[in-house]
PDB file of N, CA and C in Angstrom:
ATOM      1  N   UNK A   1       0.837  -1.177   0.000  1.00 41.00           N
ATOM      2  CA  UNK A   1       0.000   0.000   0.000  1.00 41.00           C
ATOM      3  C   UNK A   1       0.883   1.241   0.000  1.00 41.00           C
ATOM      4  N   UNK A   2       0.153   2.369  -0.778  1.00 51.00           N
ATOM      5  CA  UNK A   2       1.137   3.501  -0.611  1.00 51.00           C
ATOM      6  C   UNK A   2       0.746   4.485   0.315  1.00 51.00           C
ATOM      7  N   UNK A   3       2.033   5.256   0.613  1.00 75.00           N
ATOM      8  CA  UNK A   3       2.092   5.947   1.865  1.00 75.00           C
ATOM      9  C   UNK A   3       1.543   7.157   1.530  1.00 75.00           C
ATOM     10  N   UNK A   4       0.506   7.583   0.330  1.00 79.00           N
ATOM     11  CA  UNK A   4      -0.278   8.351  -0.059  1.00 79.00           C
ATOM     12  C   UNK A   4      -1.556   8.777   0.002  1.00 79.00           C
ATOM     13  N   UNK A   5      -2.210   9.488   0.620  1.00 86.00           N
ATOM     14  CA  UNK A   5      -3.421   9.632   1.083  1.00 86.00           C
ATOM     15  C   UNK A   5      -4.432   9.928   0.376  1.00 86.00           C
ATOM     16  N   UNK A   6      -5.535   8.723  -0.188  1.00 89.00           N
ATOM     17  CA  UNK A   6      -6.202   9.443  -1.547  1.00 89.00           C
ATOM     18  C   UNK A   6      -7.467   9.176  -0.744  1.00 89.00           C
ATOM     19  N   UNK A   7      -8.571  10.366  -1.445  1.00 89.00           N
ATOM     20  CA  UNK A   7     -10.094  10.231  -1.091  1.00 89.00           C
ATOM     21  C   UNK A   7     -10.591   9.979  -2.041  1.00 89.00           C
ATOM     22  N   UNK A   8     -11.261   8.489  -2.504  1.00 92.00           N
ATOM     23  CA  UNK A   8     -11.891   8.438  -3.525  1.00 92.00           C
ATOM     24  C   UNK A   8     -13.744   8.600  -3.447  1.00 92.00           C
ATOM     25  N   UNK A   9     -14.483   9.145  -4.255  1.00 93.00           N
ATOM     26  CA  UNK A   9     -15.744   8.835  -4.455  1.00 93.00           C
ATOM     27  C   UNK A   9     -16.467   7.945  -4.251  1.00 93.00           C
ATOM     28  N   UNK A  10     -17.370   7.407  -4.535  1.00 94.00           N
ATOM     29  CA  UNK A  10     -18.129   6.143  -4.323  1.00 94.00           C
ATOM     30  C   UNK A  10     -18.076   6.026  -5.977  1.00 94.00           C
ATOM     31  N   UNK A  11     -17.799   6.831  -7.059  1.00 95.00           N
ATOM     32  CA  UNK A  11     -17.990   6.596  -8.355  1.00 95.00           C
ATOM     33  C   UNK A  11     -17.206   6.446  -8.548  1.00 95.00           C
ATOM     34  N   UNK A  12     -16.075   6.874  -8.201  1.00 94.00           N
ATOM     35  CA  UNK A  12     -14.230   6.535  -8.730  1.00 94.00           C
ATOM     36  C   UNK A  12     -14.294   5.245  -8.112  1.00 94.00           C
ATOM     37  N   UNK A  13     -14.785   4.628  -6.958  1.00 95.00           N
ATOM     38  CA  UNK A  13     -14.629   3.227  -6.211  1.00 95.00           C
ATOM     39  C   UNK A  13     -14.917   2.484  -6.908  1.00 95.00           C
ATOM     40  N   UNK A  14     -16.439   2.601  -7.430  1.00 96.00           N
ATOM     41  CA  UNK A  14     -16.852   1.358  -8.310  1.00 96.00           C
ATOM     42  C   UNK A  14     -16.358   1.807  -9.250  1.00 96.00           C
ATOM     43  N   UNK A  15     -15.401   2.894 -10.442  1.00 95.00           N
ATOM     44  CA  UNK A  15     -15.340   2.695 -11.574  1.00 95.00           C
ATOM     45  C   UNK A  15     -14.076   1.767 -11.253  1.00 95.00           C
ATOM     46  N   UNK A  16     -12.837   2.077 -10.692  1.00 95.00           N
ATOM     47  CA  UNK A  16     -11.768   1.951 -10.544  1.00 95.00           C
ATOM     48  C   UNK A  16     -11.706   0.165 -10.599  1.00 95.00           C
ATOM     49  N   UNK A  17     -12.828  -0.245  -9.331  1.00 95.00           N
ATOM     50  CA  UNK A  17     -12.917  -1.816  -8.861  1.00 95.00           C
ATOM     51  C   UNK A  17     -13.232  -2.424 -10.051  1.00 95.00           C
ATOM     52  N   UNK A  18     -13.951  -2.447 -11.214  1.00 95.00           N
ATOM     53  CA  UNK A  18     -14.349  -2.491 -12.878  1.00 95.00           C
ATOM     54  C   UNK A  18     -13.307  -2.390 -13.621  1.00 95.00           C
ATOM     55  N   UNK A  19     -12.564  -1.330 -13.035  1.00 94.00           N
ATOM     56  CA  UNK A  19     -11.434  -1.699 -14.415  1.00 94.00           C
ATOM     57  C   UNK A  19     -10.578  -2.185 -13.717  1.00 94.00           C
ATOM     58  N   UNK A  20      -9.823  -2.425 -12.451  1.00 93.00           N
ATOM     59  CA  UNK A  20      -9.277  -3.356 -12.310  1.00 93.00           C
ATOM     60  C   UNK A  20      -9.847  -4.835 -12.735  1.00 93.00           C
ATOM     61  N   UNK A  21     -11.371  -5.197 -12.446  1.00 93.00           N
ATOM     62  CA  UNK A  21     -11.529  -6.674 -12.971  1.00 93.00           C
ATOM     63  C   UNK A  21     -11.111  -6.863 -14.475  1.00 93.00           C
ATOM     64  N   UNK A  22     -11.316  -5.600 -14.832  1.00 92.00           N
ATOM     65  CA  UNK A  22     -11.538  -6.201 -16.213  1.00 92.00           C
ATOM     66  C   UNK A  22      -9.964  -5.904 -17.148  1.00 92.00           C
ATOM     67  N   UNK A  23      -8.896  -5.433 -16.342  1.00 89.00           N
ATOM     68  CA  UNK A  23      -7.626  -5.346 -16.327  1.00 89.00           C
ATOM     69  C   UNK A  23      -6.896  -6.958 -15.985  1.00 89.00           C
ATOM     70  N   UNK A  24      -7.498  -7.614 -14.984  1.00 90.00           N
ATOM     71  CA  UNK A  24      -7.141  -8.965 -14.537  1.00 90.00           C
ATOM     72  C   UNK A  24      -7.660  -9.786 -15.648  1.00 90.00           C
ATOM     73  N   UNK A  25      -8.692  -9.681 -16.050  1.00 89.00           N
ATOM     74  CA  UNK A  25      -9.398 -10.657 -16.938  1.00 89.00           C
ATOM     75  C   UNK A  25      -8.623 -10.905 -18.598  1.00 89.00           C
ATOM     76  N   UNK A  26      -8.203  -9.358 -18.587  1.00 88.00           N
ATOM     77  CA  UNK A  26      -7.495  -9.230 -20.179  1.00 88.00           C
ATOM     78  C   UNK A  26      -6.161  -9.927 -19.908  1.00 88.00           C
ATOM     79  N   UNK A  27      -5.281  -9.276 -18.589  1.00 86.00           N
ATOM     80  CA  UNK A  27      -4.346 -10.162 -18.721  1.00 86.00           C
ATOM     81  C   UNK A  27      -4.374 -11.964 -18.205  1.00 86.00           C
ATOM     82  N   UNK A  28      -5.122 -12.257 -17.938  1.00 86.00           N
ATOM     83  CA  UNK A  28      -5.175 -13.993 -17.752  1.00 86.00           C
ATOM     84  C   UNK A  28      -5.424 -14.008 -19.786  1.00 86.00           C
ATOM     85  N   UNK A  29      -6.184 -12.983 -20.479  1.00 83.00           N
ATOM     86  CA  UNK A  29      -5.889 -13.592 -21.551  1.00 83.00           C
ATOM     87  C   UNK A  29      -5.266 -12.608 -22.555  1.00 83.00           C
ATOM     88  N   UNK A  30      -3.913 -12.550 -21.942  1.00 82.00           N
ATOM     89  CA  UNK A  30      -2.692 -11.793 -22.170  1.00 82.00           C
ATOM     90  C   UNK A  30      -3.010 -10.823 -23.323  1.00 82.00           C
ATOM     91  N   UNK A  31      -3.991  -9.755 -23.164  1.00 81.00           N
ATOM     92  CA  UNK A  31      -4.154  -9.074 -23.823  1.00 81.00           C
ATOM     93  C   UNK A  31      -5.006  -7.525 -23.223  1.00 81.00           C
ATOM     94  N   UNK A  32      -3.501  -7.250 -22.270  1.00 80.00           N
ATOM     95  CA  UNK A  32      -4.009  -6.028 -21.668  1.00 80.00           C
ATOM     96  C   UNK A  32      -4.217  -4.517 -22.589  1.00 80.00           C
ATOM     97  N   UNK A  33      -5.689  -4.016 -22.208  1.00 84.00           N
ATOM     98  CA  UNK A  33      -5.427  -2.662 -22.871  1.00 84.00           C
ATOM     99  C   UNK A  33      -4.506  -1.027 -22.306  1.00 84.00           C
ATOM    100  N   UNK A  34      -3.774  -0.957 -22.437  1.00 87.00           N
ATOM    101  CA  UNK A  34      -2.883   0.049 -22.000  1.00 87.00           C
ATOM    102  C   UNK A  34      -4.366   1.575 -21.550  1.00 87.00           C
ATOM    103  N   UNK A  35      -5.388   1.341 -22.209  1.00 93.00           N
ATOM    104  CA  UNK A  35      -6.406   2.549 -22.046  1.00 93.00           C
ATOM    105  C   UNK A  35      -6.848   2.283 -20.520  1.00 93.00           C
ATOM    106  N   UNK A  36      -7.356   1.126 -20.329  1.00 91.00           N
ATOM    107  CA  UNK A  36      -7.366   0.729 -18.621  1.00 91.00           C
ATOM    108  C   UNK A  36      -6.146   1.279 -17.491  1.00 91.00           C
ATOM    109  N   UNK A  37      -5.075   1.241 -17.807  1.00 91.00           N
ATOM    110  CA  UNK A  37      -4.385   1.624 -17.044  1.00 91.00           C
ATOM    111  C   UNK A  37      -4.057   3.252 -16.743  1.00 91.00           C
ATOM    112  N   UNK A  38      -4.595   3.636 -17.912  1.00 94.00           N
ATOM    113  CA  UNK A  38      -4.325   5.129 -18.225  1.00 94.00           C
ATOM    114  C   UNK A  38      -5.220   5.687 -17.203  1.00 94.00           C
ATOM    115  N   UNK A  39      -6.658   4.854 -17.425  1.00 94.00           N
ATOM    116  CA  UNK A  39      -7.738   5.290 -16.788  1.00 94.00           C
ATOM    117  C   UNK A  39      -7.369   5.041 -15.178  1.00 94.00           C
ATOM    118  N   UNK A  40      -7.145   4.439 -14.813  1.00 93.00           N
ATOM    119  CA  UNK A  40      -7.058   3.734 -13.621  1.00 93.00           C
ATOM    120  C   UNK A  40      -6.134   5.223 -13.051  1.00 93.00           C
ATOM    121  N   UNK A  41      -4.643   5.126 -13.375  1.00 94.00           N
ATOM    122  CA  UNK A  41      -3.741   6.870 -13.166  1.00 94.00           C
ATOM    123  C   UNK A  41      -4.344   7.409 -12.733  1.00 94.00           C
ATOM    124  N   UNK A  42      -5.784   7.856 -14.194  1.00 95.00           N
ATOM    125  CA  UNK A  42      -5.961   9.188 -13.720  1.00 95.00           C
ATOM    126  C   UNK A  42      -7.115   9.151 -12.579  1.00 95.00           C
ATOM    127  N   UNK A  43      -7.691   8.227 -12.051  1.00 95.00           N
ATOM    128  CA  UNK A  43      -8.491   8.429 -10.939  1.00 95.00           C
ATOM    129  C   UNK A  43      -7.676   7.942 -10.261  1.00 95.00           C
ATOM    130  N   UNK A  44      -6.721   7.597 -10.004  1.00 94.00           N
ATOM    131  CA  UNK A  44      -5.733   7.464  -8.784  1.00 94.00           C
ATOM    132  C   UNK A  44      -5.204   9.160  -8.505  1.00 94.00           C
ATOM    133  N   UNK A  45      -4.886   9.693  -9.816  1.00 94.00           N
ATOM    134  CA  UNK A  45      -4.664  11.130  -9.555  1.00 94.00           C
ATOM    135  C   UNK A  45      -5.633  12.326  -9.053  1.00 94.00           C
ATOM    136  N   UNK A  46      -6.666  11.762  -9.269  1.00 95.00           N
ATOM    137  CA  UNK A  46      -7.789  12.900  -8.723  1.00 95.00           C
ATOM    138  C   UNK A  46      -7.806  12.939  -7.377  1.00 95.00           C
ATOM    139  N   UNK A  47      -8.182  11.565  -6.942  1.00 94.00           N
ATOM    140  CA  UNK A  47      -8.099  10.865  -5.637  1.00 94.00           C
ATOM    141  C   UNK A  47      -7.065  11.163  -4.307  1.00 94.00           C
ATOM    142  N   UNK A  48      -5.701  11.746  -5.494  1.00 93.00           N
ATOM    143  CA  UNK A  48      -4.573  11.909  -4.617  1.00 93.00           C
ATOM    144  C   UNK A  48      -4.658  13.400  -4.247  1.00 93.00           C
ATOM    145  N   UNK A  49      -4.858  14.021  -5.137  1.00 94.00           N
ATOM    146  CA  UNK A  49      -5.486  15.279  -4.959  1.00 94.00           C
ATOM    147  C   UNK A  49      -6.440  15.912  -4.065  1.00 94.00           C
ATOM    148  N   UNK A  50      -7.203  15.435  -4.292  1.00 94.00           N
ATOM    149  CA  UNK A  50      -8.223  15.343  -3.236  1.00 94.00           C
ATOM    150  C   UNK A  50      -7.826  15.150  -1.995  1.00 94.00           C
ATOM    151  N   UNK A  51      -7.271  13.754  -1.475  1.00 91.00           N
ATOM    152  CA  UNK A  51      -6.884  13.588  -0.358  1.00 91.00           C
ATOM    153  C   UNK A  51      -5.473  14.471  -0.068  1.00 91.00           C
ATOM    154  N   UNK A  52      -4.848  15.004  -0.699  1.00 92.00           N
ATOM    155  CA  UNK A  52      -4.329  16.089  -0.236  1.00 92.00           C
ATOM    156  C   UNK A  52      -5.054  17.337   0.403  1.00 92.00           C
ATOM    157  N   UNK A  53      -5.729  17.217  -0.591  1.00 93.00           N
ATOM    158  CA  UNK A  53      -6.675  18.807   0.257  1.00 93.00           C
ATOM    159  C   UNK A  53      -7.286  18.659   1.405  1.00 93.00           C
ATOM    160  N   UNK A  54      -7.550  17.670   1.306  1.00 92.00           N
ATOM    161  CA  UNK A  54      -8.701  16.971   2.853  1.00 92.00           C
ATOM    162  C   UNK A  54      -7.385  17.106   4.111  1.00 92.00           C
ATOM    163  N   UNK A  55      -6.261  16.500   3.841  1.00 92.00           N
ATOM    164  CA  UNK A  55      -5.629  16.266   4.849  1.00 92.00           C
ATOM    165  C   UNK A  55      -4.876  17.389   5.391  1.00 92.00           C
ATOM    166  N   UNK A  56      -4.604  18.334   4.474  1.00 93.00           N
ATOM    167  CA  UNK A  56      -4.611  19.638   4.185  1.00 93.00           C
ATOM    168  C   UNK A  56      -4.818  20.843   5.694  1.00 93.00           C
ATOM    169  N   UNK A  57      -6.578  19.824   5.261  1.00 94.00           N
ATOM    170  CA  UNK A  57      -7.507  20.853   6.103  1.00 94.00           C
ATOM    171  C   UNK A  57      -7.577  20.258   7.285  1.00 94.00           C
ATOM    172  N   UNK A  58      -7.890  18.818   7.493  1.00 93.00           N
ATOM    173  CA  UNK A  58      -7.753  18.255   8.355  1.00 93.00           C
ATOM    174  C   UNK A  58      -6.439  19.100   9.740  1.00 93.00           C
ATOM    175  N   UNK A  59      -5.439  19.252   9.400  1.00 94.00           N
ATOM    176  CA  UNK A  59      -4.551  19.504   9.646  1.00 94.00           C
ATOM    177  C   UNK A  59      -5.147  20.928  10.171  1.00 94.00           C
ATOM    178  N   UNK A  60      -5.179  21.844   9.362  1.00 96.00           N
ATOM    179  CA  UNK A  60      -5.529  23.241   9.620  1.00 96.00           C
ATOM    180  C   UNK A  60      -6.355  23.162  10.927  1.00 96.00           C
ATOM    181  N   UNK A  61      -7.457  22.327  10.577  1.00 96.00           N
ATOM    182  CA  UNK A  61      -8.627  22.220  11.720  1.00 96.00           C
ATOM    183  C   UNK A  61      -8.141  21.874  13.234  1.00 96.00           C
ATOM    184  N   UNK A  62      -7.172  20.610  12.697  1.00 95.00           N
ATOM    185  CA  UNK A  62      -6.673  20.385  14.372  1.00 95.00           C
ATOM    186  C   UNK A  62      -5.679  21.778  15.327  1.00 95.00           C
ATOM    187  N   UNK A  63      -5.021  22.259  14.134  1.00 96.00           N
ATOM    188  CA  UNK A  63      -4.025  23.106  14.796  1.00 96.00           C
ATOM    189  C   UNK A  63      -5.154  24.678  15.421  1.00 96.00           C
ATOM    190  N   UNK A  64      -6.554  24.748  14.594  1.00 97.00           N
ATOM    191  CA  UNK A  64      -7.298  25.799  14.966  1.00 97.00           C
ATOM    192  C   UNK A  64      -7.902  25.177  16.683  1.00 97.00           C
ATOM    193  N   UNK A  65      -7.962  23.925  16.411  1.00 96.00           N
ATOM    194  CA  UNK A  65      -8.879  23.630  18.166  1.00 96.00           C
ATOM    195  C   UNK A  65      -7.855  23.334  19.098  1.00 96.00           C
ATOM    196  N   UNK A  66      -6.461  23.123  18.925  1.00 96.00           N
ATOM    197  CA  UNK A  66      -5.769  22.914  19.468  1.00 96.00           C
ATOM    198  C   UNK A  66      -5.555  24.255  20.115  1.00 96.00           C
ATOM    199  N   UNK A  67      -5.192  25.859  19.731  1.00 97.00           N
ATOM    200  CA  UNK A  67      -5.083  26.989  19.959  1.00 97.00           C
ATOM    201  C   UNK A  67      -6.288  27.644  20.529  1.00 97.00           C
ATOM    202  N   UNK A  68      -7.929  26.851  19.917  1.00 96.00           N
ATOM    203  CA  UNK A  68      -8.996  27.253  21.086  1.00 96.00           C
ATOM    204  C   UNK A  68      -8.806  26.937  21.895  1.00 96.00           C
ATOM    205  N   UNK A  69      -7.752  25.396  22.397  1.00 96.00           N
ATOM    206  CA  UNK A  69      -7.924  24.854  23.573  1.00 96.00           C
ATOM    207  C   UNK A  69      -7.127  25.324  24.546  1.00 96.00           C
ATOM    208  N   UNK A  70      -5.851  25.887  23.939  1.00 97.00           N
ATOM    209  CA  UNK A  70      -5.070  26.871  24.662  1.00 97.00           C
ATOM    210  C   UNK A  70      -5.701  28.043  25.258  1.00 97.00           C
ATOM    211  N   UNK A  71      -6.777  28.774  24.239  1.00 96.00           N
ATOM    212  CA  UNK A  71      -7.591  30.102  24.555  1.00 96.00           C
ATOM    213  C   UNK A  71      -8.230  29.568  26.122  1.00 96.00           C
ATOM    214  N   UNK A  72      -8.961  28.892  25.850  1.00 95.00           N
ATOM    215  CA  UNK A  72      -9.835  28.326  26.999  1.00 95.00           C
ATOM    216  C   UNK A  72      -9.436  28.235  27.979  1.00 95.00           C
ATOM    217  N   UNK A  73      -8.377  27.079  28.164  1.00 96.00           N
ATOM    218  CA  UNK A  73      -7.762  27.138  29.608  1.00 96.00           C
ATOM    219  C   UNK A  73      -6.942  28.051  30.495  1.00 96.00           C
ATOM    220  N   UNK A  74      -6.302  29.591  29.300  1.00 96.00           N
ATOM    221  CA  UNK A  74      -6.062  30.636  30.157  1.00 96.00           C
ATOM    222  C   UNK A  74      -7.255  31.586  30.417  1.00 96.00           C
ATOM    223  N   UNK A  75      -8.354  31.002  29.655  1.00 94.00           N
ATOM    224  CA  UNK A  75      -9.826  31.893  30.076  1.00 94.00           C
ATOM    225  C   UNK A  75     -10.379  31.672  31.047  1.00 94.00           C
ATOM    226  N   UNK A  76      -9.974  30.000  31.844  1.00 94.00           N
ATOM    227  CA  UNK A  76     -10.432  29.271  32.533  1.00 94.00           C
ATOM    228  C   UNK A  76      -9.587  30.142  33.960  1.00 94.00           C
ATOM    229  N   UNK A  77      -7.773  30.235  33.834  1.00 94.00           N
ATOM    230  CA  UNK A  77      -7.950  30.413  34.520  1.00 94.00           C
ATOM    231  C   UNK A  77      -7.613  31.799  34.808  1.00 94.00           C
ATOM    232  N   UNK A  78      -8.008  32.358  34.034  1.00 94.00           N
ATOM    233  CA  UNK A  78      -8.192  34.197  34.342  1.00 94.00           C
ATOM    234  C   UNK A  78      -9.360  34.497  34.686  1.00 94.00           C
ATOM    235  N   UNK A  79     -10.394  33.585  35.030  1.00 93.00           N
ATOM    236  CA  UNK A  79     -11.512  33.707  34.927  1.00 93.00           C
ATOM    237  C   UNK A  79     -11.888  33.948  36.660  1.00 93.00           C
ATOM    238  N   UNK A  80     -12.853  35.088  36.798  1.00 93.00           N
ATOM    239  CA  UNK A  80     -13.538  35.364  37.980  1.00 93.00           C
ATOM    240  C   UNK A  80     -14.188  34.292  38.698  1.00 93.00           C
ATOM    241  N   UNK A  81     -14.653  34.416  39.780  1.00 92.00           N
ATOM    242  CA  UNK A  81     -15.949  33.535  40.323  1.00 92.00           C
ATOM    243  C   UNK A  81     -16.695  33.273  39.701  1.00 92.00           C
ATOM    244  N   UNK A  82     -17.462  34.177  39.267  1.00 92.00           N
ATOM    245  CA  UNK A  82     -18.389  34.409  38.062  1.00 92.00           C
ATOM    246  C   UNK A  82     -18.797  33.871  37.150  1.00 92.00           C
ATOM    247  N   UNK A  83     -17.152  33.573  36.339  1.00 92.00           N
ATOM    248  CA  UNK A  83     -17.104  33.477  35.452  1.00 92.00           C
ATOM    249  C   UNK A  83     -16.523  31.828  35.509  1.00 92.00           C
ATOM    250  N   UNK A  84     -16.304  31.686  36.232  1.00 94.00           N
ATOM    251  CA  UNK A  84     -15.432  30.054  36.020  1.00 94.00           C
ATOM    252  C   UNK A  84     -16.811  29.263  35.931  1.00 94.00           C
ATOM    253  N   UNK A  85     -17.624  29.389  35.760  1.00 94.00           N
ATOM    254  CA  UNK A  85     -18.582  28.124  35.091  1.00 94.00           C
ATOM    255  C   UNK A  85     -18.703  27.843  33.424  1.00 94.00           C
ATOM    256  N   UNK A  86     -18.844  29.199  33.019  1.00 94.00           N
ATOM    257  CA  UNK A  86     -18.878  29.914  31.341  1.00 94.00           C
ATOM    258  C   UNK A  86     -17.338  29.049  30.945  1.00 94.00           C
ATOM    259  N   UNK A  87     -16.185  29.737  31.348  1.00 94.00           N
ATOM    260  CA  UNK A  87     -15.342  29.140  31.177  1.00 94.00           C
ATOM    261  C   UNK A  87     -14.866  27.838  31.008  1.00 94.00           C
ATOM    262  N   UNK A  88     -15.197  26.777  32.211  1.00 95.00           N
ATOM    263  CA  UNK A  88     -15.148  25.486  32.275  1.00 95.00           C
ATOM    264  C   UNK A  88     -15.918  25.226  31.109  1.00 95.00           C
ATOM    265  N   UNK A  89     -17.376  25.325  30.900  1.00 95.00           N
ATOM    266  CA  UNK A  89     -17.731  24.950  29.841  1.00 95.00           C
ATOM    267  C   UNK A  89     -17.474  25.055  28.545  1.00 95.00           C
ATOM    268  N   UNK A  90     -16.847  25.651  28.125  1.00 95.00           N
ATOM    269  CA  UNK A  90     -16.003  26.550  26.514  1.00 95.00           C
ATOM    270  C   UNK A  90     -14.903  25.420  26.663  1.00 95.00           C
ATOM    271  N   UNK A  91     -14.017  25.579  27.786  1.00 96.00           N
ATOM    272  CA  UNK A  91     -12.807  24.918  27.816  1.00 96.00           C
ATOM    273  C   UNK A  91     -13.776  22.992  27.952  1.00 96.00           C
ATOM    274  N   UNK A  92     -14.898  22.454  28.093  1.00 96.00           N
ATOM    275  CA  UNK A  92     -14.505  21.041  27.854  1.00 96.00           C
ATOM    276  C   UNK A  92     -15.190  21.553  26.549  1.00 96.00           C
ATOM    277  N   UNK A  93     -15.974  22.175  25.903  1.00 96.00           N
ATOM    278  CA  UNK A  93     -16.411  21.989  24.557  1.00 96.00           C
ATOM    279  C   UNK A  93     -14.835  22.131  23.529  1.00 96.00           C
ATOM    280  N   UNK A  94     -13.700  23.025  24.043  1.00 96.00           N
ATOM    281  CA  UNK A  94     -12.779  22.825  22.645  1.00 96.00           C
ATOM    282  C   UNK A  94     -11.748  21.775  23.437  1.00 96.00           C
ATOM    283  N   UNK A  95     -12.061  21.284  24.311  1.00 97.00           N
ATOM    284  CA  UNK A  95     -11.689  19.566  24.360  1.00 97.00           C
ATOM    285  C   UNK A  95     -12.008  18.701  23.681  1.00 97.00           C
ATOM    286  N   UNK A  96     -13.287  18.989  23.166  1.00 96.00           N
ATOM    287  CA  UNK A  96     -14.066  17.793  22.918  1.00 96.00           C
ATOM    288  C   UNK A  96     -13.622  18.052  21.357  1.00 96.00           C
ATOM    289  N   UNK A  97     -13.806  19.277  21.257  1.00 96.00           N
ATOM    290  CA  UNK A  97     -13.323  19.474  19.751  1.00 96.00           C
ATOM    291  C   UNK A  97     -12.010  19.129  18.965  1.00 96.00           C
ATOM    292  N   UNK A  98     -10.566  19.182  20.375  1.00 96.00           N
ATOM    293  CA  UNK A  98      -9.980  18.613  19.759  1.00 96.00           C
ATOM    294  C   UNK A  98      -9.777  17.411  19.684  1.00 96.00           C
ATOM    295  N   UNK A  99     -10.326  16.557  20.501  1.00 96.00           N
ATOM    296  CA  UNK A  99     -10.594  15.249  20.282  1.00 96.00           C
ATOM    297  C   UNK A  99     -10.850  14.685  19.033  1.00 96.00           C
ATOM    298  N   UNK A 100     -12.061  15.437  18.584  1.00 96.00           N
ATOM    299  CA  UNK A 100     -13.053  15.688  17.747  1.00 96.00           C
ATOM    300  C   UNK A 100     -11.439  15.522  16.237  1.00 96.00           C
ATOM    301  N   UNK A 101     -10.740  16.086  16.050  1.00 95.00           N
ATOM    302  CA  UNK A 101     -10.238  16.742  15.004  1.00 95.00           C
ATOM    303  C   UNK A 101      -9.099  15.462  15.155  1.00 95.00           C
ATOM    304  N   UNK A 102      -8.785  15.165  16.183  1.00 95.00           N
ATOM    305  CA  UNK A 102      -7.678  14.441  15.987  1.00 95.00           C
ATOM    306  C   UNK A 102      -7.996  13.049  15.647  1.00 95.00           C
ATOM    307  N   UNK A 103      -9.092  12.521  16.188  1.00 95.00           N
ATOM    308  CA  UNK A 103      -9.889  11.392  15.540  1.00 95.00           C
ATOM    309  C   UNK A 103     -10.248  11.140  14.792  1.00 95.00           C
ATOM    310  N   UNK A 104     -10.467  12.286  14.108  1.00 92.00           N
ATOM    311  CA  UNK A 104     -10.630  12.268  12.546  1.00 92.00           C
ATOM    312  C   UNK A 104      -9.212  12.091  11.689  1.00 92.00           C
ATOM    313  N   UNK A 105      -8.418  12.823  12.083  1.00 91.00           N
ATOM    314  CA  UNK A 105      -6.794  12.285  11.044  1.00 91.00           C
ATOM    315  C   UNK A 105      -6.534  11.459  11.444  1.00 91.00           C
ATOM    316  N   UNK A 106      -6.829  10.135  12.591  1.00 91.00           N
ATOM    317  CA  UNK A 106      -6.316   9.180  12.784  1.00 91.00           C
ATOM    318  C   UNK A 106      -7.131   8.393  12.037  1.00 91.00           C
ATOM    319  N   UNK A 107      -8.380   8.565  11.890  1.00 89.00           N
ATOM    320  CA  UNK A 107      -9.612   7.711  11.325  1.00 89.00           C
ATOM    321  C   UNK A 107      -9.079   7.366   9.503  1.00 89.00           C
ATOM    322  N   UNK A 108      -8.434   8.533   9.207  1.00 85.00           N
ATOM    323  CA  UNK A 108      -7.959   8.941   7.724  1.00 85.00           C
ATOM    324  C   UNK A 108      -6.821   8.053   7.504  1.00 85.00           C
ATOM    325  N   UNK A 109      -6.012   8.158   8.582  1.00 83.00           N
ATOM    326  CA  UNK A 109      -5.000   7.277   8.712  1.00 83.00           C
ATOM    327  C   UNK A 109      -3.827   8.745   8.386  1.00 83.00           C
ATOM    328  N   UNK A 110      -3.762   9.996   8.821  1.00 82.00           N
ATOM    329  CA  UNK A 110      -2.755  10.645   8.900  1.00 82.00           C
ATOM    330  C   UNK A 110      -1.819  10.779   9.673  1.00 82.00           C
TER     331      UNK A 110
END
């Protein structure tokens, strides 16, 4: 497997899974079409693309809740009498968020 992060479609999935069969089938009868493979590239290339951008953002997203989560806990503890309930609560919501963000690039496999 490659160490490349692609997001494919549900239409690039099934086209891709199709022309691989039918890439296996030509060569058992040694008569592969070079147009299959071309095809195959270029939705491997979209795919890679894509999952660049995703991971991209992915990335962006964690480093944004990671810095709310910093905000929070000096809000937490600059925070009045008053105010330390408001606070606590902000600070577990961009907990949860970064949880939230980092579970997701692990889910991706980043």
């Amino acid at each position: 497997m490659s160490e490349v992060y692609r997001s494919y479609t549900p239409a690039e999935k099934r086209k891709r899974a199709w022309l691989i069969l039918r890439g296996v089938k030509q060569a058992a009868a040694d008569a592969v079409d070079p147009k299959i493979e071309r095809q195959i590239d270029a939705i491997d290339a979209a795919a890679e693309e894509r999952g660049r951008l995703e991971a991209a953002a992915l990335h962006r997203q964690n480093e944004k809740a990671k810095a709310e989560l910093a905000t929070a806990k000096a809000a937490l503890r600059a925070a009045t009498r008053e105010d330390k309930a408001a606070a606590r609560t902000a600070l577990t919501k961009a907990e949860q968020r970064a949880r939230a963000t980092e579970k997701a690039i692990r889910s991706a496999g980043l």
